[in-house]
Coordinates of C-alpha atoms in Angstrom, one line a residue:
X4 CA 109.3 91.1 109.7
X5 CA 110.5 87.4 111.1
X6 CA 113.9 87.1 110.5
X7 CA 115.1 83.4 109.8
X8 CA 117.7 81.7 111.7
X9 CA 119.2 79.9 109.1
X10 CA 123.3 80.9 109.2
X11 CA 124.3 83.7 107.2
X12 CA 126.7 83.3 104.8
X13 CA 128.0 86.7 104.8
X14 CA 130.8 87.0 107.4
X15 CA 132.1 90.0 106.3
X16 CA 132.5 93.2 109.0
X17 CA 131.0 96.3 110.4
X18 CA 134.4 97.9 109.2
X19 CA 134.5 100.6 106.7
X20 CA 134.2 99.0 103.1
X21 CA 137.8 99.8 101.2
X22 CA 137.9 98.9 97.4
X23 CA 140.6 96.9 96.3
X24 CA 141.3 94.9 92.5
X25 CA 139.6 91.7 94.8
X26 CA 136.4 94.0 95.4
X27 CA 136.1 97.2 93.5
X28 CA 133.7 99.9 93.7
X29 CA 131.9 99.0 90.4
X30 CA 128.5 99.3 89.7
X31 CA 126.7 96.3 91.0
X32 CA 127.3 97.7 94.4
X33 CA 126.0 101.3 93.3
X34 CA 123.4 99.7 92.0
X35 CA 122.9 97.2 95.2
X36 CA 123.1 100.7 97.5
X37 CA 120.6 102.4 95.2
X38 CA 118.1 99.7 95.6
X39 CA 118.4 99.1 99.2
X40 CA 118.4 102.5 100.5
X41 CA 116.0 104.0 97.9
X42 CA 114.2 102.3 94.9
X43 CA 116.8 101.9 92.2
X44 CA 118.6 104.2 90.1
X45 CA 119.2 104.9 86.2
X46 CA 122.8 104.5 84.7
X47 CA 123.6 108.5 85.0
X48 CA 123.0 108.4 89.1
X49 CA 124.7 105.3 88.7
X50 CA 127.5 107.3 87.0
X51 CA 128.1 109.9 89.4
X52 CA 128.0 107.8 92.6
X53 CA 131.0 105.8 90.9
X54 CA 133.3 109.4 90.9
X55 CA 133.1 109.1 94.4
X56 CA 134.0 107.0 97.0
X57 CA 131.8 104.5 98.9
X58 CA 132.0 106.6 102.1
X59 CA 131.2 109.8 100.2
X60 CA 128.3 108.2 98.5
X61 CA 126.8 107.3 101.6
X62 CA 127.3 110.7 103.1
X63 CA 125.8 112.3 100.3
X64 CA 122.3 109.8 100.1
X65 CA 122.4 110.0 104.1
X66 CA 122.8 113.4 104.6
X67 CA 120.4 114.6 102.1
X68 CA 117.9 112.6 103.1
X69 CA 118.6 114.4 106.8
X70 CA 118.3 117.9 104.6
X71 CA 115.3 116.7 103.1
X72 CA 112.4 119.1 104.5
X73 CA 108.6 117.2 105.2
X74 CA 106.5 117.3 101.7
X75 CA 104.0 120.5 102.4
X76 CA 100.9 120.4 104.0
X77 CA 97.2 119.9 102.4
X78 CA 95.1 122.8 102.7
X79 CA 93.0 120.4 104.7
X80 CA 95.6 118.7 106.7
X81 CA 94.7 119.8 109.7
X82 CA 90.3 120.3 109.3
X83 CA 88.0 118.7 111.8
X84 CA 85.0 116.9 110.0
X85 CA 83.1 120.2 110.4
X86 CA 85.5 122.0 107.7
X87 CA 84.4 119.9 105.2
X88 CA 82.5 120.7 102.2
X89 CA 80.9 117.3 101.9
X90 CA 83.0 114.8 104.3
X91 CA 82.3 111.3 102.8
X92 CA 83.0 112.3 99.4
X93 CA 85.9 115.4 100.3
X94 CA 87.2 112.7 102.7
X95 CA 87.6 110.0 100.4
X96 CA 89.3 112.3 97.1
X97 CA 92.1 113.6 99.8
X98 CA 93.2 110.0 101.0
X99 CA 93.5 109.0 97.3
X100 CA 95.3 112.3 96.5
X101 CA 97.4 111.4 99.6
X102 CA 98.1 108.0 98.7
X103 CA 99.4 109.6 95.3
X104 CA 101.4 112.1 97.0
X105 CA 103.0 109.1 99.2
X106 CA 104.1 107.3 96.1
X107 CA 105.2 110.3 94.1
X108 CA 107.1 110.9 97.2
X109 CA 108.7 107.3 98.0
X110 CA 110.0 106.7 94.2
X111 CA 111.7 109.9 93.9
X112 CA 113.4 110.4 97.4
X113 CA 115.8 108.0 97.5
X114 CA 116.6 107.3 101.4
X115 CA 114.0 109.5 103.2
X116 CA 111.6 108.0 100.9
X117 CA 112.4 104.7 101.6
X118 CA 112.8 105.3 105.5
X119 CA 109.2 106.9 105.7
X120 CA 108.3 103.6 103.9
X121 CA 109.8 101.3 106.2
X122 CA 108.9 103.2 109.5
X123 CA 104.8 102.9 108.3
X124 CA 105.7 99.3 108.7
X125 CA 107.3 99.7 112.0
X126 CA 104.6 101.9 114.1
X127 CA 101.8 100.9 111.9
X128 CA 98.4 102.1 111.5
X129 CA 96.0 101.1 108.9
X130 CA 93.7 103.2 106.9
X131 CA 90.7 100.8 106.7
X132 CA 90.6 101.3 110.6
X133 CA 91.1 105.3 110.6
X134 CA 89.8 106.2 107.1
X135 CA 90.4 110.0 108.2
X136 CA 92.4 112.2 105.6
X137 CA 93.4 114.9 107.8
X138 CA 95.2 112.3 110.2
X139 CA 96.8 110.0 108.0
X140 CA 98.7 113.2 106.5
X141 CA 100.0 113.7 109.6
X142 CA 100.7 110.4 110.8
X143 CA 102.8 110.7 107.3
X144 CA 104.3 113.9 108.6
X145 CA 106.0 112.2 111.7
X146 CA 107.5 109.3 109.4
X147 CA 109.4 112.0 107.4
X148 CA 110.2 113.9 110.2
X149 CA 111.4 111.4 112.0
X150 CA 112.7 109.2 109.5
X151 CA 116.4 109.7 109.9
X152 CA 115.9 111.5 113.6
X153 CA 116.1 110.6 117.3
X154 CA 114.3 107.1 117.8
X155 CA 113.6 108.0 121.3
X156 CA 112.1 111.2 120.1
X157 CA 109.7 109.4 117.6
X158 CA 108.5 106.8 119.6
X159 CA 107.9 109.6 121.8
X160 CA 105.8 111.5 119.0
X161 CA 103.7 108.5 117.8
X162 CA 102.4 107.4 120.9
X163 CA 100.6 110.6 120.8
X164 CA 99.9 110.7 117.2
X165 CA 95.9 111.4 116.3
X166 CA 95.9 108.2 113.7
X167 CA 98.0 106.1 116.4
X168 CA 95.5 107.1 119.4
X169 CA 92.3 105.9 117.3
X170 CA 93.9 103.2 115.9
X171 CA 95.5 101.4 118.9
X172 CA 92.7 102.5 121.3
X173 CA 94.5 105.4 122.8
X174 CA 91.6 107.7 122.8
X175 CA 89.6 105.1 124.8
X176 CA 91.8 105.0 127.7
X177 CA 90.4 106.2 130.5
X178 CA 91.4 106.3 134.2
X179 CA 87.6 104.9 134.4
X180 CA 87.9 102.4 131.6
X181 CA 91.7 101.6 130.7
X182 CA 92.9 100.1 127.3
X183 CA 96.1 98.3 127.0
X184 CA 95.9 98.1 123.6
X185 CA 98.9 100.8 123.1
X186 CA 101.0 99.8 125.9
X187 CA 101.1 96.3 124.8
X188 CA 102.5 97.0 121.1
X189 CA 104.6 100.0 122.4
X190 CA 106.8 97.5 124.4
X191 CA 106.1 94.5 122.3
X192 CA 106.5 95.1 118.8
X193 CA 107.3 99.0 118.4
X194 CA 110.1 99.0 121.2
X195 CA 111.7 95.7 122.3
X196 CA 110.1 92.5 120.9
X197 CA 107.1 90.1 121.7
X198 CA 108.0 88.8 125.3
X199 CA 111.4 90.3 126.0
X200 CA 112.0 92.7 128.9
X201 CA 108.6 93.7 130.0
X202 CA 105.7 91.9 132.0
X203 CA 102.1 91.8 132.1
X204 CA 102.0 94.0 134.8
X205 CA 104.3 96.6 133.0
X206 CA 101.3 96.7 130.5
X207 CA 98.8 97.3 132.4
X208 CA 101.1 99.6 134.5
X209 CA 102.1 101.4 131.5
X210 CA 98.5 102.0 130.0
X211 CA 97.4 103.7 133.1
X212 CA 100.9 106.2 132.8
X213 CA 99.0 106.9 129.1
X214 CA 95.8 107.7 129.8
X215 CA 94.3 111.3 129.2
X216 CA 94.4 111.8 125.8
X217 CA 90.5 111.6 125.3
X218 CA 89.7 114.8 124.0
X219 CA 89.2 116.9 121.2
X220 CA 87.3 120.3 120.5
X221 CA 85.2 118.7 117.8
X222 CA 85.2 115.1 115.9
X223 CA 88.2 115.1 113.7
X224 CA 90.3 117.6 115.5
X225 CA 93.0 117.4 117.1
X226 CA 93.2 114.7 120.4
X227 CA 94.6 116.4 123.3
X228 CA 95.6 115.4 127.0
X229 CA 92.9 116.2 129.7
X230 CA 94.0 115.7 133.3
X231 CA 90.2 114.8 133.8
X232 CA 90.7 111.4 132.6
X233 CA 94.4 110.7 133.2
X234 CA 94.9 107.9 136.0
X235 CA 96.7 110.4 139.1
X236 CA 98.1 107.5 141.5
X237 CA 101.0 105.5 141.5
X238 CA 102.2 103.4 139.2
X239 CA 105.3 100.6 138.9
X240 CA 106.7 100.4 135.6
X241 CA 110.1 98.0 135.5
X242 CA 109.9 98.8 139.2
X243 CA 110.4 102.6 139.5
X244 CA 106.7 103.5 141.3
X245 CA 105.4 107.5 140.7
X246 CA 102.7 108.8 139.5
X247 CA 104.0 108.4 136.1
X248 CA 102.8 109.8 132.8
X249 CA 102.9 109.4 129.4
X250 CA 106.4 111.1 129.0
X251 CA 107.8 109.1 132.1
X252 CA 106.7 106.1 130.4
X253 CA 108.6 106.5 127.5
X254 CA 111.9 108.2 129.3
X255 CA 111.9 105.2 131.7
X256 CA 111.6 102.8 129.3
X257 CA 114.8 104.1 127.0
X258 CA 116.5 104.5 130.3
X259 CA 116.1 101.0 132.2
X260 CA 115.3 98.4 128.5
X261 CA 117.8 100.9 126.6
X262 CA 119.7 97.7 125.4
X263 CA 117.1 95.8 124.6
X264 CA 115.4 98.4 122.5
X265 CA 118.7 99.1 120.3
X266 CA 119.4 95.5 120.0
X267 CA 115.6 95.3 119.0
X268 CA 115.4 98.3 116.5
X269 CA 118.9 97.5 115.2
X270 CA 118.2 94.2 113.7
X271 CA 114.8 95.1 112.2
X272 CA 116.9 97.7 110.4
X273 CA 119.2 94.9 109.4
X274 CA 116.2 92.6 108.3
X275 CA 115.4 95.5 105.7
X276 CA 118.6 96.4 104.3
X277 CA 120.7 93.9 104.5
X278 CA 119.4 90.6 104.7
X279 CA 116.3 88.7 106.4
X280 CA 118.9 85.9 108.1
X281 CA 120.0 86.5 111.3
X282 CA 121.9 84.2 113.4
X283 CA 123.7 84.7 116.3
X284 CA 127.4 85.5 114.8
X285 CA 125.4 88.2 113.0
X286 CA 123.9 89.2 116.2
X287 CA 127.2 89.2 118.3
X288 CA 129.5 90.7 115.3
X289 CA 126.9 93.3 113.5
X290 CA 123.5 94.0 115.3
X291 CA 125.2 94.4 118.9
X292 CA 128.2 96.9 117.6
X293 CA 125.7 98.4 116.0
X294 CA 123.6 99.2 118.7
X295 CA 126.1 100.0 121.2
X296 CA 126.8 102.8 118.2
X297 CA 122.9 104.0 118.9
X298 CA 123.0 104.0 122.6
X299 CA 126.3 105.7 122.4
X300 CA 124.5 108.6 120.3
X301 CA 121.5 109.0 122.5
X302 CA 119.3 107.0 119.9
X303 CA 120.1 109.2 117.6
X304 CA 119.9 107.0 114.4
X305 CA 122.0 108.7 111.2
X306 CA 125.6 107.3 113.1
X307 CA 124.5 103.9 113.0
X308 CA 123.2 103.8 109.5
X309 CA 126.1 105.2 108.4
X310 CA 128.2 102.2 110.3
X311 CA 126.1 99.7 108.7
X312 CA 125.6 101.5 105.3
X313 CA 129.4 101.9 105.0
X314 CA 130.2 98.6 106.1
X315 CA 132.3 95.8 104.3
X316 CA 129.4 93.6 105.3
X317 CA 126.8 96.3 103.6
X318 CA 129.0 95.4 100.5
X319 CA 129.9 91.6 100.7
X320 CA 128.7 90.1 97.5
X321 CA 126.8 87.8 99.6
X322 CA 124.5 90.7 100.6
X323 CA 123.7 91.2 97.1
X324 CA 120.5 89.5 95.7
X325 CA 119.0 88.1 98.7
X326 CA 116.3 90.0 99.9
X327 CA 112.8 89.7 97.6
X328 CA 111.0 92.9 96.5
X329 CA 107.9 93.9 97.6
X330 CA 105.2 95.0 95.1
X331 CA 105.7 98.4 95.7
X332 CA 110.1 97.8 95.2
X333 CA 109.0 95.2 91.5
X334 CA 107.5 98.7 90.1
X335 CA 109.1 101.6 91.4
X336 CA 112.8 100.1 91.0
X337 CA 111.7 99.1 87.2
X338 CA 110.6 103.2 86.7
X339 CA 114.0 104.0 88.1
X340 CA 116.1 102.3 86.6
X341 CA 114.3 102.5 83.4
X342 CA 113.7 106.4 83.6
X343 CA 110.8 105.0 82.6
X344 CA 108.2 107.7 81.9
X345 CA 105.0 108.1 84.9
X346 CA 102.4 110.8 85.5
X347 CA 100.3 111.0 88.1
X348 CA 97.6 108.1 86.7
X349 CA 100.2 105.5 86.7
X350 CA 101.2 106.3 89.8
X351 CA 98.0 105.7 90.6
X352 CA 97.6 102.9 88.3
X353 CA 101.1 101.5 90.2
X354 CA 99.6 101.9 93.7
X355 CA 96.3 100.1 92.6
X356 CA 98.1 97.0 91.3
X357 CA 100.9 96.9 94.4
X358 CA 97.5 96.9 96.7
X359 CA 95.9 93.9 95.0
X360 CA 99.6 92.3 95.9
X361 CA 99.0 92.6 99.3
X362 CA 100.6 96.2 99.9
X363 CA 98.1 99.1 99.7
X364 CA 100.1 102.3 101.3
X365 CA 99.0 103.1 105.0
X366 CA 96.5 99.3 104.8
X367 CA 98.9 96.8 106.1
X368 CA 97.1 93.4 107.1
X369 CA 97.4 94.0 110.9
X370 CA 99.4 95.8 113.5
X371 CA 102.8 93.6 112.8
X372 CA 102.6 94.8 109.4
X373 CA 103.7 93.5 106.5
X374 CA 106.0 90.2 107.1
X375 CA 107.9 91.1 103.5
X376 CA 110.5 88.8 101.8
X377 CA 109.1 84.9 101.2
X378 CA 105.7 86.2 102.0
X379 CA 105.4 88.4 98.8
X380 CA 106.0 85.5 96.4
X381 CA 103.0 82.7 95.8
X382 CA 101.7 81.8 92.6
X383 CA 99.3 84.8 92.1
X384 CA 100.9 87.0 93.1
X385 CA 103.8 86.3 90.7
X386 CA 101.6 86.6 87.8
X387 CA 100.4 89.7 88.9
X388 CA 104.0 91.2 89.0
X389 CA 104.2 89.8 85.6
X390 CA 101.4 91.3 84.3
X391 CA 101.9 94.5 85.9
X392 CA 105.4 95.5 84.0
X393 CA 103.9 93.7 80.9
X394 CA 100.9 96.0 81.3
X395 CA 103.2 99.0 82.1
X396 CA 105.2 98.0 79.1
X397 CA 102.7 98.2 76.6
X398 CA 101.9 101.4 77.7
X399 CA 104.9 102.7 77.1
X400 CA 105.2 101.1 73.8
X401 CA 101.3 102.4 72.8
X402 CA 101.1 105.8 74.0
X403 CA 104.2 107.6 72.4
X404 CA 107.3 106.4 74.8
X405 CA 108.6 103.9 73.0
X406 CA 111.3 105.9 71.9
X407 CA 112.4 105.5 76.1
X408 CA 112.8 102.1 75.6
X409 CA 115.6 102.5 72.6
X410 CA 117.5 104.9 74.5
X411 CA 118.1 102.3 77.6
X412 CA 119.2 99.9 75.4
X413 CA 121.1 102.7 73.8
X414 CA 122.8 104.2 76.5
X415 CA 123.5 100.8 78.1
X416 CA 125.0 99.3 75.2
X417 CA 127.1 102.7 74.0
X418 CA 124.5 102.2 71.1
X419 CA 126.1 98.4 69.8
X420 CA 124.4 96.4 67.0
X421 CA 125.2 93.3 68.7
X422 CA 121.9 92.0 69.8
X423 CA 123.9 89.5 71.9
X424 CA 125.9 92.3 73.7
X425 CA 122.7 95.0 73.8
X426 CA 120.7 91.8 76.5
X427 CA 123.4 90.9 78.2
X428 CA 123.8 94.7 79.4
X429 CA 120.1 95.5 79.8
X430 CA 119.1 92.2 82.0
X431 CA 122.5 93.1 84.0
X432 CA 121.5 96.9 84.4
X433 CA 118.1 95.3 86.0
X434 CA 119.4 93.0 88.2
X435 CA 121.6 92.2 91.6
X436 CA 123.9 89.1 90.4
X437 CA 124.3 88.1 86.9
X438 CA 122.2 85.2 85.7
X439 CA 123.7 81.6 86.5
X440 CA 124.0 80.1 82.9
X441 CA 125.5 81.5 79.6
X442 CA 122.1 79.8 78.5
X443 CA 120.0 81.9 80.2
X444 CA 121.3 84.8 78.0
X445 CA 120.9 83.0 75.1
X446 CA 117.8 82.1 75.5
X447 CA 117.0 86.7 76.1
X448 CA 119.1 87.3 73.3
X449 CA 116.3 84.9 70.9
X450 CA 113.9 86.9 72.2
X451 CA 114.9 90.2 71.6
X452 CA 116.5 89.2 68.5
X453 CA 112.7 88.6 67.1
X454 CA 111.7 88.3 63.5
X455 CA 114.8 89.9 62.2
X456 CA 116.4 87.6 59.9
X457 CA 120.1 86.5 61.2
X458 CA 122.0 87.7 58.4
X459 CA 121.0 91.6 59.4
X460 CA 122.8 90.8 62.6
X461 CA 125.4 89.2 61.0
X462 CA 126.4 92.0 58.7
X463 CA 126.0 94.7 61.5
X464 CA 123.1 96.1 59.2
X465 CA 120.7 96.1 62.3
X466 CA 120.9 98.6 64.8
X467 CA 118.7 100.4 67.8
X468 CA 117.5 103.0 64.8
X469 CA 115.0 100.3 63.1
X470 CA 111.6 100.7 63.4
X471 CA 111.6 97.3 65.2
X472 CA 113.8 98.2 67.5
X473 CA 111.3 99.0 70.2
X474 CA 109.1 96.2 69.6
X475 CA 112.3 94.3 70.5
X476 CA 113.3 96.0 73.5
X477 CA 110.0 95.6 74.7
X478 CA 110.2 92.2 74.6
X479 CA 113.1 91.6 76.4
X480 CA 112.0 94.0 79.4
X481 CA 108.9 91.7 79.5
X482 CA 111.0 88.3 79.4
X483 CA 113.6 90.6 82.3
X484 CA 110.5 90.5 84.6
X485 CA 109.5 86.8 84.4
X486 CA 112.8 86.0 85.2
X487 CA 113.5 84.6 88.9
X488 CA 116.4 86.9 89.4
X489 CA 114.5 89.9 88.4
X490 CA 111.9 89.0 92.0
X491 CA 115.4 89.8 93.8
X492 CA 117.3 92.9 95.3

């Protein structure tokens, strides 16, 4: 993701976050934590997080996210092409199974999910180049295991990763015939940054370090390291000369560009969870303490999201509502905090829509990934998030859950019969800030009010028990998501 250099407003600390009567732990900020480090929540998570404390909370969602063991293996997670049944048609069932898996995975795991989502954006692949089931599971493997780990460690593991070696041209690197395909991103956008600490040379130094993994025992199986092909001269990389290899490449580079690369990873993490505007207060006061805290751990990365997670500047109210949802955040956050109902063919149905938005799981555009924030937003696109939670919506309302819509509204209202008091608490529920006019609410409050003469309101004779009660909540929901502040997290 670019991050903008326009100043940030929020000024606020890396020091632990300590509510006071100025800035209380209230449920905006639950709500803000839920939605940053997972995809939303529903009011009863909501509930508990608020009997503890802010440091607590984010102990509990970090370290069970650390607890969290990898989701299971496929029975074919590991075949070569020759184990399957039929390959083109076996092969293309298990990646949308996969895919499924992925986003039953993602909505439900609060931070490891939303880790493994943000790390396939970080050492990307993309299906449409290695449309291989068996490989993409495992690629998915290493962002789980990883996600909360040793970055050192999993930039090790990638480089060497049977999805990464295809894709970035690994497997075609050759002491014969080298490919600097991998060495180039590894320093440039998976370690350090386009143009910052590493030469030409160190490329095409580096790339000869990684050659050797050009083998497998049959197409589809595992890619393993074969001295035959692995360059065995000197090499200079950041001018230490031996006859490095792929491990030495990756231990020299923490050791001599460890600075850089914290600095580097540090503020991409900040670009996702905090906000995409970084200037260079932000840089001196947040990303550089903050990477000091991962060099001082050995790159081990749950100390420093805890810094940052725990943070008075994780909490400032300026860091609320600033960063734009991706397709994938629009409907899993609405699910969430909804506890909406989904099965497995919405989830599919989810996926399928997020994909024509511009974010299929394991397809981003290119190996930079997905740019996120201002780049998910253009005219089409914002119809089809419409459209999406209306078409969602009338499921729900059509197929027997509509009774899940009057028990939000319900629960969030302590069951009032003041339609005026039932929309301001369910457009606040879905959103980071409140809306900027009293009119705005108004204006939802018409809406869900529908047909129903004003004297039933007036009397207190309407309540969330008529039969057009979920008609009614359906609406609103609908106007929720046309609503600017609703694109917002």
């Amino acid at each position: 993701m670019e991050t903008t250099t326009l100043p940030s407003c929020n000024t606020a600390s890396l020091n632990p976050y300590t509510p006071n009567s100025g800035n209380p732990w209230n449920v905006s900020k639950v709500q803000h934590t839920f939605r940053r480090l997972g995809f939303g929540a529903n009011s009863l998570a909501i509930d508990n997080a608020l009997s503890l404390s802010p440091g607590a909370f984010i102990d509990s969602l970090v370290d069970s996210a650390v607890a969290l063991p990898p989701t299971p293996a496929p029975f074919w997670g590991n075949y070569a092409i020759s184990d399957f049944t039929d390959y083109t048609a076996d092969n293309d069932q298990y990646i949308a199974d996969w895919q499924l898996q992925t986003g039953n995975d993602i909505v439900s795991e609060n931070l490891r999910g939303r880790l493994a989502f943000f790390w396939m954006n970080h050492f990307v692949t993309e299906l449409e180049t290695v449309f291989y089931s068996p490989f993409m599971y495992q690629y998915y493997n290493k962002m789980q295991t990883f996600a909360l780990g040793n970055f050192r460690e999993f930039t090790r593991a990638i480089g060497t990763d049977n999805m990464m070696l295809l894709y970035l041209n690994g497997f075609e690197n050759t002491n014969n015939t080298p490919n600097e395909n991998y060495a180039r991103e590894l320093f440039e956008l998976f370690t350090m940054g386009e143009g910052n600490g590493y030469t030409q040379q160190d490329i095409v130094e580096a790339s000869r370090a990684l050659t050797g993994y050009n083998h497998w025992a049959e197409p589809g199986a595992d890619i393993y390291f074969d001295s035959s092909t692995f360059d065995n001269n000197p090499k200079t990389i950041f001018g230490q000369m031996g006859n490095w290899d792929y491990d030495d490449v990756i231990d020299i580079l923490f050791q001599q560009r460890g600075n850089l690369i914290a600095s580097f990873i540090c503020e991409k993490l900040y670009t996702f969870f905090v906000s995409p505007s970084v200037d260079a207060t932000i840089r001196q006061n947040i990303i550089e303490p903050l990477a000091q805290t991962l060099i001082d751990n050995d790159f081990e990365m749950v100390p420093m999201l805890k810094q940052l997670f725990k943070s008075e500047h994780f909490y400032d109210e300026r860091a609320l509502g600033v960063v734009i949802k991706s397709p994938i955040d629009v409907i899993f956050n609405y699910v969430n905090e909804g506890s909406f109902f989904y099965d497995d063919t919405l989830m599919e149905a989810f996926l399928y829509y997020a994909g024509l938005m511009g974010q299929e799981l394991y397809d981003p555009p290119d190996v930079s990934g997905w740019q996120r924030d201002e780049t998910w937003i253009n005219g089409s696109t914002l119809a089809g998030r419409w459209g999406l939670i209306e078409l969602y919506i009338d499921f729900l309302f059509g197929n027997g859950h509509e009774q899940l819509l009057v028990d939000l509204a319900r629960e969030l209202s302590n069951d009032s019969t003041d339609p005026a008091f039932i929309t301001e608490v369910v457009i606040n529920h879905f959103m980071s800030k409140t809306l900027h006019t009293a009119s705005d609410y108004v204006v939802a409050t018409d809406i869900f009010k529908w047909e129903v003469p004003q004297n039933y309101y007036d009397s207190g004779t309407w309540n969330l028990n008529w039969s057009s009660a979920p008609l009614q909540v359906s609406l609103l929901l609908k106007h929720i998501a046309q609503m600017p502040e609703f694109q917002l997290k």
